[in-house]
Structure formats: C-alpha cells, structure tokens
Phi, psi and omega in degrees: 000152185231139174239103185273158178198165179118339193290161173164188185264136182211150184276144176323138184060010168288184176223160180217154165236118181272150166231151176227116175264138178236138177271164187105175191232012175243029180314310191293340183279352186249149168286132176239141187224159165240133172237162168219169192226097177277157186296133177074025189223160176275154186298144185222149182301144171234313180196149181217139192233146179267162179310337182274346182113353182284153191228154175218135183240166165287159191286335187291329184240355174310129180090339172250336181243150183228109169273155181198157176228155164227110192286333178294336182258341188063047181220130170250140201239154177228090186271122183254110171238173181056046183300138176249168176293321185300342178275003182293124175182176179267129184245115184258135165263160183208149174244149177199185183266339190228141170302132182188150175279341195268134190284342182296329177293347190251121186257000180222124189230155176269180186282353177098144179219132189270126176239119182237127185244124190246147179265000000 
C-alpha cells in the first residue's frame, strides 16, 4: 500500500517535496515511480528510480525535480524546485518491477496528492 503526501499550493518558482510511504517489508525490491495527471489530460510520467537508486526523468522536469528513496524508511521522495504553472497536477507514486516510463508497468499506486502552482 502506498500513501502519498506533501502536495499543496505554491507560487511560481517555489518548491515542494512529495513523499510516498510504502507499507510492507519489501520496499527495497521495488522500482518506484512518480506520475502526474493535470486536469483534462492523460496521466504522464515524471520520474522513476531503480532499486539501486539510479533515476530517469521526463524532459519537462529534468533539472528541476529530483527523485530519491530511503529504503530504511520505506519512502520515496520527489523534490520539486522552480515550479511552473504547467506542473499543476495530481501526483501519484507507483511501485513496479521494471524501470519504465509507462504507467502500465506499475502495479501498485498511491492515492495521489494535488500540487497547484499559482502564477
């Protein structure tokens, strides 16, 4: 089970850190990803982190967002800096077995947390 938190309202250029806490003892065996869905749009890939900690980002967030994981705390994070209005979306964390940009590769999903960036 995944529980995302940390969303909120932030001004353009601001920062937020999202957290996703996982229950269970096998967190370290999962690939973890962040996806987002803006109003009226399809869900899109944001970032993914492998079991060993290597990360991949979408072009739209590269250089501004950082995904990380703390296996001791069963938590994955998404540090978001230099936020833009286009970053406004519900952000979802997900767990899977394969490093992928496709949401179909992730079998477990958190409930989502809303990020609103105001201009």
